[in-house]
Short mmCIF file of C-alpha atoms and ligand atoms in Angstrom, two decimals:
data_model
loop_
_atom_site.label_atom_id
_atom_site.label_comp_id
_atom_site.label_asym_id
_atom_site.label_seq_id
_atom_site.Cartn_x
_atom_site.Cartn_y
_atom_site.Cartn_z
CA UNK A 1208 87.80 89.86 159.44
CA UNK A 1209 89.55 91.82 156.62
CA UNK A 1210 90.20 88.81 154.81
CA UNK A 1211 86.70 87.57 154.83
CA UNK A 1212 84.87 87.47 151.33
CA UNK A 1213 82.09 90.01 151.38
CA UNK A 1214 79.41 87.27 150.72
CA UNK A 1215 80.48 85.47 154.10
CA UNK A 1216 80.10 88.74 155.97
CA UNK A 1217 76.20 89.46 157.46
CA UNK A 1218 73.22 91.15 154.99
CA UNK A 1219 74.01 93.86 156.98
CA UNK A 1220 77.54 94.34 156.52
CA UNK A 1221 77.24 93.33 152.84
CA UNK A 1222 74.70 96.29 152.35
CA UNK A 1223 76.68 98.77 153.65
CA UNK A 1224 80.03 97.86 152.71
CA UNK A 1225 79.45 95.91 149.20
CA UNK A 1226 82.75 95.16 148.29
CA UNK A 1227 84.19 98.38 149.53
CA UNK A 1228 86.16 96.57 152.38
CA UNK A 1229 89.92 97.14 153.99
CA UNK A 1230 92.34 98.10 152.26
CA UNK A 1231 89.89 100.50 150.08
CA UNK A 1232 90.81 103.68 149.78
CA UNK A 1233 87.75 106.54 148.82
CA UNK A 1234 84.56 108.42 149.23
CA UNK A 1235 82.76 106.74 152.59
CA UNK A 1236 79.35 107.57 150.43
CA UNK A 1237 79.37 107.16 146.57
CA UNK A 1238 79.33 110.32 143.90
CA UNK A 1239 76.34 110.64 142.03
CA UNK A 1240 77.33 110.64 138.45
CA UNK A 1241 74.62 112.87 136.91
CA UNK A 1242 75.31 112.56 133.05
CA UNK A 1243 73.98 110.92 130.47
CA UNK A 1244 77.47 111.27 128.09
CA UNK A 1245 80.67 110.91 128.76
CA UNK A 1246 83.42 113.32 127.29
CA UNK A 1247 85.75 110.85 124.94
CA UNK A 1248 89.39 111.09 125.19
CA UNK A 1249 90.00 110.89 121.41
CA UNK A 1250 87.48 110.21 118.89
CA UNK A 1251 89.36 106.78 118.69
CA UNK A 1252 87.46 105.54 121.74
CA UNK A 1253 84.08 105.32 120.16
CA UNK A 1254 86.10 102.76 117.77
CA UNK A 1255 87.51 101.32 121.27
CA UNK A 1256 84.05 100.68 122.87
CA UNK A 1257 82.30 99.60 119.54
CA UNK A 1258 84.69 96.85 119.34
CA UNK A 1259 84.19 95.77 122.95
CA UNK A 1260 86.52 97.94 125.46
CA UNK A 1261 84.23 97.83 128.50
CA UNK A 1262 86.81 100.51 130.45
CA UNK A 1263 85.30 103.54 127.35
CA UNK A 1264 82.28 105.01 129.22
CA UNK A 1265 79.94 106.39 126.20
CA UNK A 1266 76.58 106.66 127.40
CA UNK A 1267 74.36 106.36 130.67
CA UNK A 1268 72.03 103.64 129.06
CA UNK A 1269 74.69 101.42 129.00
CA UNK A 1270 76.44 101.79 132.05
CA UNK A 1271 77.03 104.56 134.72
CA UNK A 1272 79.44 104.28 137.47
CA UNK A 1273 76.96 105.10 140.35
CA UNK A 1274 74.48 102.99 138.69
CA UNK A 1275 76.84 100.18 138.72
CA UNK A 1276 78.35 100.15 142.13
CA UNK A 1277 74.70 99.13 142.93
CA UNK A 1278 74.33 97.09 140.70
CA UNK A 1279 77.50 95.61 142.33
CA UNK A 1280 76.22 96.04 145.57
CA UNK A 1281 73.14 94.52 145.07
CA UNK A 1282 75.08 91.13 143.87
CA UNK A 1283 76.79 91.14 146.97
CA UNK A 1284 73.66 91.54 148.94
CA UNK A 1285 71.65 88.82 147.40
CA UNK A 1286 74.88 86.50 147.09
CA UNK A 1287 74.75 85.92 143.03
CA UNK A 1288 77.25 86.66 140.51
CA UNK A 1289 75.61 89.75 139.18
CA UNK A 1290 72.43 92.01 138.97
CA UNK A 1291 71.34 94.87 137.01
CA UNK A 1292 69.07 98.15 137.81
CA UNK A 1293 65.98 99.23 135.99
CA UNK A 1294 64.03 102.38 136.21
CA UNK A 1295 61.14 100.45 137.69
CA UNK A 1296 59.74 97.21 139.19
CA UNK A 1297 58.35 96.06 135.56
CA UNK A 1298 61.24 97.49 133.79
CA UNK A 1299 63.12 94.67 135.72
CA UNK A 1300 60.19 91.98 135.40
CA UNK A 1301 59.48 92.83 131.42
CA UNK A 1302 62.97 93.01 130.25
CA UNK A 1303 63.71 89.73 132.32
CA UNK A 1304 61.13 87.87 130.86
CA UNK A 1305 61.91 88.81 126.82
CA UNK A 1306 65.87 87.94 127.79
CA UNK A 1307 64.19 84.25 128.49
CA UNK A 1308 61.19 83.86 125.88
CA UNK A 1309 60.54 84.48 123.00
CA UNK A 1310 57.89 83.95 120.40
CA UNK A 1311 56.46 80.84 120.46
CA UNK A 1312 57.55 79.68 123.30
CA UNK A 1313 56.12 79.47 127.02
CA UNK A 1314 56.18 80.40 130.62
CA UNK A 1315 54.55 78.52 133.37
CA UNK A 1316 53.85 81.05 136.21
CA UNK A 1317 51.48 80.81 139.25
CA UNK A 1318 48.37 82.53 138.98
CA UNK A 1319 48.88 85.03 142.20
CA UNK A 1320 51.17 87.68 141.10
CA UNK A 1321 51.64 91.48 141.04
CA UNK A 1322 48.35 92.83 139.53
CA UNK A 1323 51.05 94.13 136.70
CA UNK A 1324 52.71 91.24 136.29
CA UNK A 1325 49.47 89.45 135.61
CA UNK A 1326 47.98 91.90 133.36
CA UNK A 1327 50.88 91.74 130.99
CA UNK A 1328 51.39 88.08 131.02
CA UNK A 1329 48.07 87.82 130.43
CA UNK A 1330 47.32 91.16 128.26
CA UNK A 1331 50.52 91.53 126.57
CA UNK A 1332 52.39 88.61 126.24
CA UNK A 1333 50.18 86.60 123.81
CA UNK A 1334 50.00 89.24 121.24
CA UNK A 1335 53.77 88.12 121.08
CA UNK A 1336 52.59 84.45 120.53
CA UNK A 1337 54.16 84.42 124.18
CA UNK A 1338 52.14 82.01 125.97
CA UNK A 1339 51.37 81.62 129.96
CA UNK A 1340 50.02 78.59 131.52
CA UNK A 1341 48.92 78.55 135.31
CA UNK A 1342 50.49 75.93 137.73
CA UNK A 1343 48.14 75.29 141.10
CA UNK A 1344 50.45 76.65 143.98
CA UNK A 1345 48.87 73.91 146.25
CA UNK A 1346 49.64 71.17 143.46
CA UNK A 1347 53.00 71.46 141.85
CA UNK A 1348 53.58 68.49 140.91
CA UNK A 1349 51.00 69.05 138.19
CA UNK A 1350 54.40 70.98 136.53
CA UNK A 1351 55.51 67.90 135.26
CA UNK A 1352 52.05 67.46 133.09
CA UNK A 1353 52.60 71.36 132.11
CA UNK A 1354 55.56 71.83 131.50
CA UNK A 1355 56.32 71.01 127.55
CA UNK A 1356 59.51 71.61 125.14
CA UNK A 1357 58.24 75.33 124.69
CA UNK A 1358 58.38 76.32 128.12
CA UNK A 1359 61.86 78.42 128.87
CA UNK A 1360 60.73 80.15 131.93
CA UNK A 1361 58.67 79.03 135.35
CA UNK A 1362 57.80 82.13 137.09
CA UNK A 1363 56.54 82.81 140.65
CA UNK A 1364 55.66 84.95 143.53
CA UNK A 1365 55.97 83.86 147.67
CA UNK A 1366 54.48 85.14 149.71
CA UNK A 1367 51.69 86.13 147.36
CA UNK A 1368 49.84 89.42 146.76
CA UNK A 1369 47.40 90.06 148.53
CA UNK A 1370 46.75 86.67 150.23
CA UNK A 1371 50.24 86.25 151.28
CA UNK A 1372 50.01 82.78 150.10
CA UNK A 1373 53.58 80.65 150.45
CA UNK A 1374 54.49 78.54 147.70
CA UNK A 1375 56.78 75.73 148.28
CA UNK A 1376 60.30 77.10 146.74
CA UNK A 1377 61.83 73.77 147.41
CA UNK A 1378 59.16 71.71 145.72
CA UNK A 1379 58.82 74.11 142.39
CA UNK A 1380 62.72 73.86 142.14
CA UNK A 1381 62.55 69.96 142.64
CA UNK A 1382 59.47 69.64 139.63
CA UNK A 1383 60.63 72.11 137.42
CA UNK A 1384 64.31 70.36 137.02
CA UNK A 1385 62.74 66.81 136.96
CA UNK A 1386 60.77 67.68 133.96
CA UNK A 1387 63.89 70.07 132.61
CA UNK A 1388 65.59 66.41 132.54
CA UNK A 1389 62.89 64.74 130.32
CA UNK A 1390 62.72 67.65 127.64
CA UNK A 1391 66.65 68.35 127.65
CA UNK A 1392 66.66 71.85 127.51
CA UNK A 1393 67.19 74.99 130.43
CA UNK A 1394 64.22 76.57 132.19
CA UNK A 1395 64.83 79.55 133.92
CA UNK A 1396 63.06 79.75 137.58
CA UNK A 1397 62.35 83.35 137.99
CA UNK A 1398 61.13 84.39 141.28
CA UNK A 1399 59.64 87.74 142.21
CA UNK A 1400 61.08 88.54 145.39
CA UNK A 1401 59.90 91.79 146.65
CA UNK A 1402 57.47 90.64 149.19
CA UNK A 1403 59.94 88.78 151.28
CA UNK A 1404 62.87 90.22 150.18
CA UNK A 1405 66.32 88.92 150.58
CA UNK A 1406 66.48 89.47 154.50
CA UNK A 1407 63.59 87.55 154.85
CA UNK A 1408 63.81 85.02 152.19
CA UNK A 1409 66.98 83.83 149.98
CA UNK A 1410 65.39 82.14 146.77
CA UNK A 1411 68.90 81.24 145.63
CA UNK A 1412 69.45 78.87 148.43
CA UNK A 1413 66.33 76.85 146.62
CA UNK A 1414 68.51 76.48 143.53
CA UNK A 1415 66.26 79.80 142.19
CA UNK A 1416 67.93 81.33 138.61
CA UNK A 1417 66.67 84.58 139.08
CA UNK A 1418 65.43 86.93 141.45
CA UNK A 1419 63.41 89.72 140.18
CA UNK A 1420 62.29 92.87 142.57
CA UNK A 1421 60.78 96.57 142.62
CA UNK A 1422 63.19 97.85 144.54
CA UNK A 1423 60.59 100.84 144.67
CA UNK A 1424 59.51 98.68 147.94
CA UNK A 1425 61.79 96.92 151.10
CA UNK A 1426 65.27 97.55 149.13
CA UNK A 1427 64.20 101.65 148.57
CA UNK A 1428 62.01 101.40 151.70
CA UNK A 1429 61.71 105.37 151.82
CA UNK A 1430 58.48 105.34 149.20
CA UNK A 1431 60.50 108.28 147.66
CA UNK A 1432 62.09 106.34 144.36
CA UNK A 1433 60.92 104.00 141.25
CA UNK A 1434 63.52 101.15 141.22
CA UNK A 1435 63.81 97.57 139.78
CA UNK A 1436 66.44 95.08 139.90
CA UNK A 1437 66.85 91.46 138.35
CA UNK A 1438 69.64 89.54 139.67
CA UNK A 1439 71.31 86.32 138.70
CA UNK A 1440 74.05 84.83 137.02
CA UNK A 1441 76.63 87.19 134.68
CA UNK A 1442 75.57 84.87 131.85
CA UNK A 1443 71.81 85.63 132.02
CA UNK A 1444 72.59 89.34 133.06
CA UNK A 1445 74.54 90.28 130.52
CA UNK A 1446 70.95 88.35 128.47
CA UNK A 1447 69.33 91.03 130.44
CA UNK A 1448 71.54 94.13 129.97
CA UNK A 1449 71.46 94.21 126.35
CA UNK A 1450 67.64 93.85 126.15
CA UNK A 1451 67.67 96.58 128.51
CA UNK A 1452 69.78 98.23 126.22
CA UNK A 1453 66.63 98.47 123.52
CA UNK A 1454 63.87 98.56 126.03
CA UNK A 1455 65.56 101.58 127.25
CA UNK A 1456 64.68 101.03 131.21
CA UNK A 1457 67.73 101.78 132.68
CA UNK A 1458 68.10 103.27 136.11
CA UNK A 1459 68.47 107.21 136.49
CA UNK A 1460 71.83 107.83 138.68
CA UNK A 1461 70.39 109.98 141.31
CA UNK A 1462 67.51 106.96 142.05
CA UNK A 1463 70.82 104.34 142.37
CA UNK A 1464 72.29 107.01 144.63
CA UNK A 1465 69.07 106.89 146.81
CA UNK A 1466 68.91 103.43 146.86
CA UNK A 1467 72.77 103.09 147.63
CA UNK A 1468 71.95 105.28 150.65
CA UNK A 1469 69.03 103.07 151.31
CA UNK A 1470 70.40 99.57 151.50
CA UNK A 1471 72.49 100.95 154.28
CA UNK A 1472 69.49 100.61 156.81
CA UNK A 1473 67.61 97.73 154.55
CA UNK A 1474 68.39 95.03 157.43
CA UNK A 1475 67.55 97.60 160.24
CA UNK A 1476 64.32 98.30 158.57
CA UNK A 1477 62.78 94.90 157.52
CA UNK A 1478 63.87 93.68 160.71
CA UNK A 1479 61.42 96.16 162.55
CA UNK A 1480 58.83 95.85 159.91
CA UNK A 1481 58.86 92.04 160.75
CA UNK A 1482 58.45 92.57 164.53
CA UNK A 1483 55.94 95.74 163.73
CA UNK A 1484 54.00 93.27 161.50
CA UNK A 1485 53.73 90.45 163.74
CA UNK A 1486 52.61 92.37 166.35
CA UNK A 1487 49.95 94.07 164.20
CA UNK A 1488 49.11 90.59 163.19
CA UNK A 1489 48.72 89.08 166.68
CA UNK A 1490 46.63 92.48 167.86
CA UNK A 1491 44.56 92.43 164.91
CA UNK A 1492 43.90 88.52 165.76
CA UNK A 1493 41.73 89.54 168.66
CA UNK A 1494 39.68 92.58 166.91
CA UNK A 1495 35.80 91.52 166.94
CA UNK A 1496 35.69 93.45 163.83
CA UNK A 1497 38.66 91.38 161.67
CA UNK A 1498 37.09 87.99 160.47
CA UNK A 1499 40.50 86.92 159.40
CA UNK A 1500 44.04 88.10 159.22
CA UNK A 1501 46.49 86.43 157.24
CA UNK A 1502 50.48 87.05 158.12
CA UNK A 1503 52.81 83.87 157.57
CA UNK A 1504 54.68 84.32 161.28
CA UNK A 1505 50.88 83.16 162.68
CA UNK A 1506 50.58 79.93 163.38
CA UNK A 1507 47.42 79.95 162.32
CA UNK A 1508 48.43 80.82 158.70
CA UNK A 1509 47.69 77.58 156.38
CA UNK A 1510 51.29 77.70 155.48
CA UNK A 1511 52.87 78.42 158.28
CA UNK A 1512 55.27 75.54 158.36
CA UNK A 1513 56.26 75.73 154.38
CA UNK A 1514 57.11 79.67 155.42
CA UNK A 1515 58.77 78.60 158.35
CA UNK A 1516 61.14 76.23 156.08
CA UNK A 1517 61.98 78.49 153.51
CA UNK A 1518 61.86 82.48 155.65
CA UNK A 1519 64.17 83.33 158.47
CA UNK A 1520 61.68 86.38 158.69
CA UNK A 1521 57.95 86.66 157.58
CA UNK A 1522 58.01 90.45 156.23
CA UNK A 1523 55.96 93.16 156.83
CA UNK A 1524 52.71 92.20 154.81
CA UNK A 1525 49.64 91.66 156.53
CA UNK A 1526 45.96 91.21 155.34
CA UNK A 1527 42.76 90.87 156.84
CA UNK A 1528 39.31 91.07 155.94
CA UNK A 1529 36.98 93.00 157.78
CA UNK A 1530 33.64 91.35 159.52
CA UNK A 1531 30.92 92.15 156.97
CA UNK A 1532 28.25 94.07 158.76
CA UNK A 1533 24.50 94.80 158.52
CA UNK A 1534 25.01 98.13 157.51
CA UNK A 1535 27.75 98.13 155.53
CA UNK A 1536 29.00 96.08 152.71
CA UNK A 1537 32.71 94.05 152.52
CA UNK A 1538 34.13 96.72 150.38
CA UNK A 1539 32.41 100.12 152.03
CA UNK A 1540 33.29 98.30 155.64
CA UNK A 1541 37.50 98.23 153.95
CA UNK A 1542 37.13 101.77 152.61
CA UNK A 1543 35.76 103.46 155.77
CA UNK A 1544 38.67 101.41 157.95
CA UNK A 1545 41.08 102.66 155.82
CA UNK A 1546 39.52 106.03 155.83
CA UNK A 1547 39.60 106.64 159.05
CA UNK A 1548 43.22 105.50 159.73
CA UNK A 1549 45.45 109.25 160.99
CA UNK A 1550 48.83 106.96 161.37
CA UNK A 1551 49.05 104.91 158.61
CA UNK A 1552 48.56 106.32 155.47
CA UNK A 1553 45.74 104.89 152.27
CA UNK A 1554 48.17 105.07 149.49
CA UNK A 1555 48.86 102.57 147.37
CA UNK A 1556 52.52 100.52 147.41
CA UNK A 1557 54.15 99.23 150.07
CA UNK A 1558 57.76 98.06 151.49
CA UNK A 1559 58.37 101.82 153.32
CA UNK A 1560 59.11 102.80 156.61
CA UNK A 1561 55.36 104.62 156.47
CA UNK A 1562 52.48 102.54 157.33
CA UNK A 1563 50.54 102.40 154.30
CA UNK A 1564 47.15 100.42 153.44
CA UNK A 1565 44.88 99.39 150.12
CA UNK A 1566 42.22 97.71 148.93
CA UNK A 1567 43.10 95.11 146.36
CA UNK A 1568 39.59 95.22 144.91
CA UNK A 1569 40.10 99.02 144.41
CA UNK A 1570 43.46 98.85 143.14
CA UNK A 1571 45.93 96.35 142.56
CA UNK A 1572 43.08 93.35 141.37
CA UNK A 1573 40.49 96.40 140.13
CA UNK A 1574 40.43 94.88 136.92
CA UNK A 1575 39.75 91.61 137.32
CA UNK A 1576 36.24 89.83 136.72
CA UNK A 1577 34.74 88.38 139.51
CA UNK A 1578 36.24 84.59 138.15
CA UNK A 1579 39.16 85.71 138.63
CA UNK A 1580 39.07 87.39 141.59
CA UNK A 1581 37.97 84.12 143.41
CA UNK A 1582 40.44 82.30 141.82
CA UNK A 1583 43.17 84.73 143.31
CA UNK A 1584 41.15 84.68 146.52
CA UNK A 1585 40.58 88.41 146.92
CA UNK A 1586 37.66 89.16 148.78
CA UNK A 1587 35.87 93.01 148.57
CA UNK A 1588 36.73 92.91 152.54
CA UNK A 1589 40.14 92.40 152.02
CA UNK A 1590 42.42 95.83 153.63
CA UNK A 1591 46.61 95.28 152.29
CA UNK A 1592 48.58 96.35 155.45
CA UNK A 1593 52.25 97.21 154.49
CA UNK A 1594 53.60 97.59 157.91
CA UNK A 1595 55.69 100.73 158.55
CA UNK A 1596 58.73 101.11 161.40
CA UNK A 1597 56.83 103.34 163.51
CA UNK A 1598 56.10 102.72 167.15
CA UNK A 1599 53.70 99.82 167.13
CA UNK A 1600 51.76 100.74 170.48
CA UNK A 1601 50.76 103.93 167.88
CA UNK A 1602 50.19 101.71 165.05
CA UNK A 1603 48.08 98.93 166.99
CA UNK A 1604 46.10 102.06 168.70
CA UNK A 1605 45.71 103.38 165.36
CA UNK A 1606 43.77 99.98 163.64
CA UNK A 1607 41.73 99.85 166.58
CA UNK A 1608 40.22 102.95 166.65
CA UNK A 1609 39.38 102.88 162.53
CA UNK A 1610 38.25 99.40 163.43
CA UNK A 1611 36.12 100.93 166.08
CA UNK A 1612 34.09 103.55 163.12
CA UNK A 1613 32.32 100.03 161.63
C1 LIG B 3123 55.32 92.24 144.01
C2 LIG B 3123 55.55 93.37 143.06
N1 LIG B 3123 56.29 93.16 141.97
C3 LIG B 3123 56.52 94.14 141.07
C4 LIG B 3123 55.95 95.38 141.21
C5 LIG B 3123 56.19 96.43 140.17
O1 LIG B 3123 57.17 97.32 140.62
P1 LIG B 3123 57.25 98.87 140.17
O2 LIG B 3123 56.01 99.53 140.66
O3 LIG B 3123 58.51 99.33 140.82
O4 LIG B 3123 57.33 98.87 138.67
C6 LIG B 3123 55.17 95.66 142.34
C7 LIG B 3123 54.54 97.00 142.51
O5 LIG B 3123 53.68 97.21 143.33
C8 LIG B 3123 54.96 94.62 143.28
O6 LIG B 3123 54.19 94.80 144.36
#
């Protein structure tokens, strides 16, 4: 057992061991290094770490020891050669994308992302002469028509937000290299991975480049810390760390120390947010008052069998749409649902061990016109269930009686 290599060993293990196995000698938890200088031992080592000595510690933007046992543990976790920490979710995503692109050049993304994420591909990005074309998740072959000798990154989300679409990993991968042959040059596959996260769903295995995530969500899990991580190869995240360098989103020490202490019950937790979530699913399946609930574990999910390929566990995301009433419309039947929830909370985020619940077309797609909402398919009935750990006869009593108000 000693002699196994960490990445061999179960998520579990890896996440609360990283690489901190027999015969290491230390601190059981890590010390929170809480300081954003470090005291030199002779003037000559600002001349030492100028010129490349990565053992001179100079300042906490560039590297902190609790920051980077994470970072270290993280790797392990996902199974990739490296990853770095940000201060947030879009930290991570931003600084990822302007190691990849730059002006000029393209990304290919699908259209069903992050409400962030979309607003500053689509917002921000093209003041940069940055420019994002949209592939149809149901159609990617169409990559090979859009895919051209500008495009350096193809970017993508599974399961989706809120629909909890699944896009093909296998098949994006597959596309995206053909065409990569014709034009000759790299593309780097960048997957957000925070709905699914790594328990549920290992992009790598797909031949994935990168996997970007808020660990504010499953990998935090507490809702009690901003966190983002991008992980990958040590050639593309050393690309990353020195843009993160200038972007200036590094992690603070004491929210790596919470995550550390975190990832210790990550597996623990997803796993009961998958059962709690399938059971919610399956519960809310038989509600008069839910015209549809979408969760890729049901069988009656249109994707059921690409999610089935490509997730050993289908997360704790579920959505439905409440039955519009005479009374009431879509959006004022969602809002007094999840008004009248006392278990699970009506916060926005998700990914905790609390139950908490939103209303895409009040938060996350508020900004979108009405095109684009139907192109996302987000419909003003449409409740975001990010399914907690508690007990689930509570939670499932809980939905029914808020169901019960419309
Ligand atoms: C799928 C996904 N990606 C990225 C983000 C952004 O992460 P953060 O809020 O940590 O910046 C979020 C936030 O809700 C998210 O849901």
């Amino acid at each position: 057992m000693s002699k196994k290599k960490p990445n061999s060993l179960s998520i579990a293990t890896r996440a609360i061991h990283g690489n901190k196995l027999y015969p290491y000698k230390g601190p059981v938890s890590l010390p929170i290094y809480q300081t954003s200088t470090y005291r030199f031992e002779s003037s000559e080592d600002a001349v030492r770490y100028a010129k490349g000595d990565e053992s001179v510690l100079v300042y906490t933007r560039y590297h902190n020891p609790t920051v980077n046992e994470v970072e270290d543990r993280l790797a392990v976790i996902e199974g990739a050669e490296a990853a770095t920490l940000f201060a947030s979710g879009m930290a991570a995503i931003s600084t990822a994308i302007f190691a990849a692109v730059k002006s000029g050049e393209e990304i290919i993304s699908t259209p069903a992302l992050y409400g962030g994420t979309y607003r500053f591909f689509r917002d921000e990005l093209p003041k940069l002469n940055i420019a994002v074309k949209y592939v149809d998740p149901d159609n990617l072959g169409s990559l090979l028509k859009l895919i051209t000798s500008k495009t350096r990154v193809v970017y993508f989300e599974t399961p989706t937000n809120p629909t909890l679409n699944i896009v093909d990993i296998a098949e994006l991968v597959r596309y995206t290299r053909q065409a990569e042959k014709k034009f000759g040059h790299s593309i780097t596959i960048m997957i957000d991975n925070t709905f699914a996260s790594i328990l549920n769903q290992n992009p790598f295995a797909f031949g994935v480049d990168a996997i970007l995530e808020s660990a504010t969500k499953y990998l935090g899990g507490h809702s009690d810390i901003m966190s983002g991580a991008v992980i990958g190869t040590k050639d593309f995240i050393k690309k990353v760390k020195h843009g993160m360098k200038y972007f200036g989103g590094c992690a603070d020490p004491m929210a790596a120390y919470l995550l550390y202490r975190s990832l210790k019950t990550f597996e623990l937790r997803v796993q009961r947010q998958n059962e709690n979530a399938m059971a919610l699913a399956k519960a809310l399946e038989k509600n008069k008052r839910v015209s549809r609930v979408i969760y890729p574990g049901l069988p009656s999910h249109p994707k059921h069998k690409t999610a089935r390929k490509q997730m050993s566990g289908f997360g704790g995301m579920v959505t439905i749409e409440v039955k519009p009433s005479k009374k009431l419309l879509p959006v004022e039947a969602a809002a007094k649902v999840c008004d009248s929830l006392r278990v699970a909370i009506n916060a926005m985020s998700l990914g905790g061990v609390d139950t908490l619940v939103s209303i895409p077309v009040y938060s996350s797609h508020i900004f979108m016109s009405d095109e684009e909402l139907e192109k996302h398919g987000v419909t003003p009935g449409m409740i975001r269930i990010s399914v907690g750990v508690e007990g689930i006869d509570d939670l499932i009593a809980d939905f029914e009686q808020a169901l019960a108000v419309i």
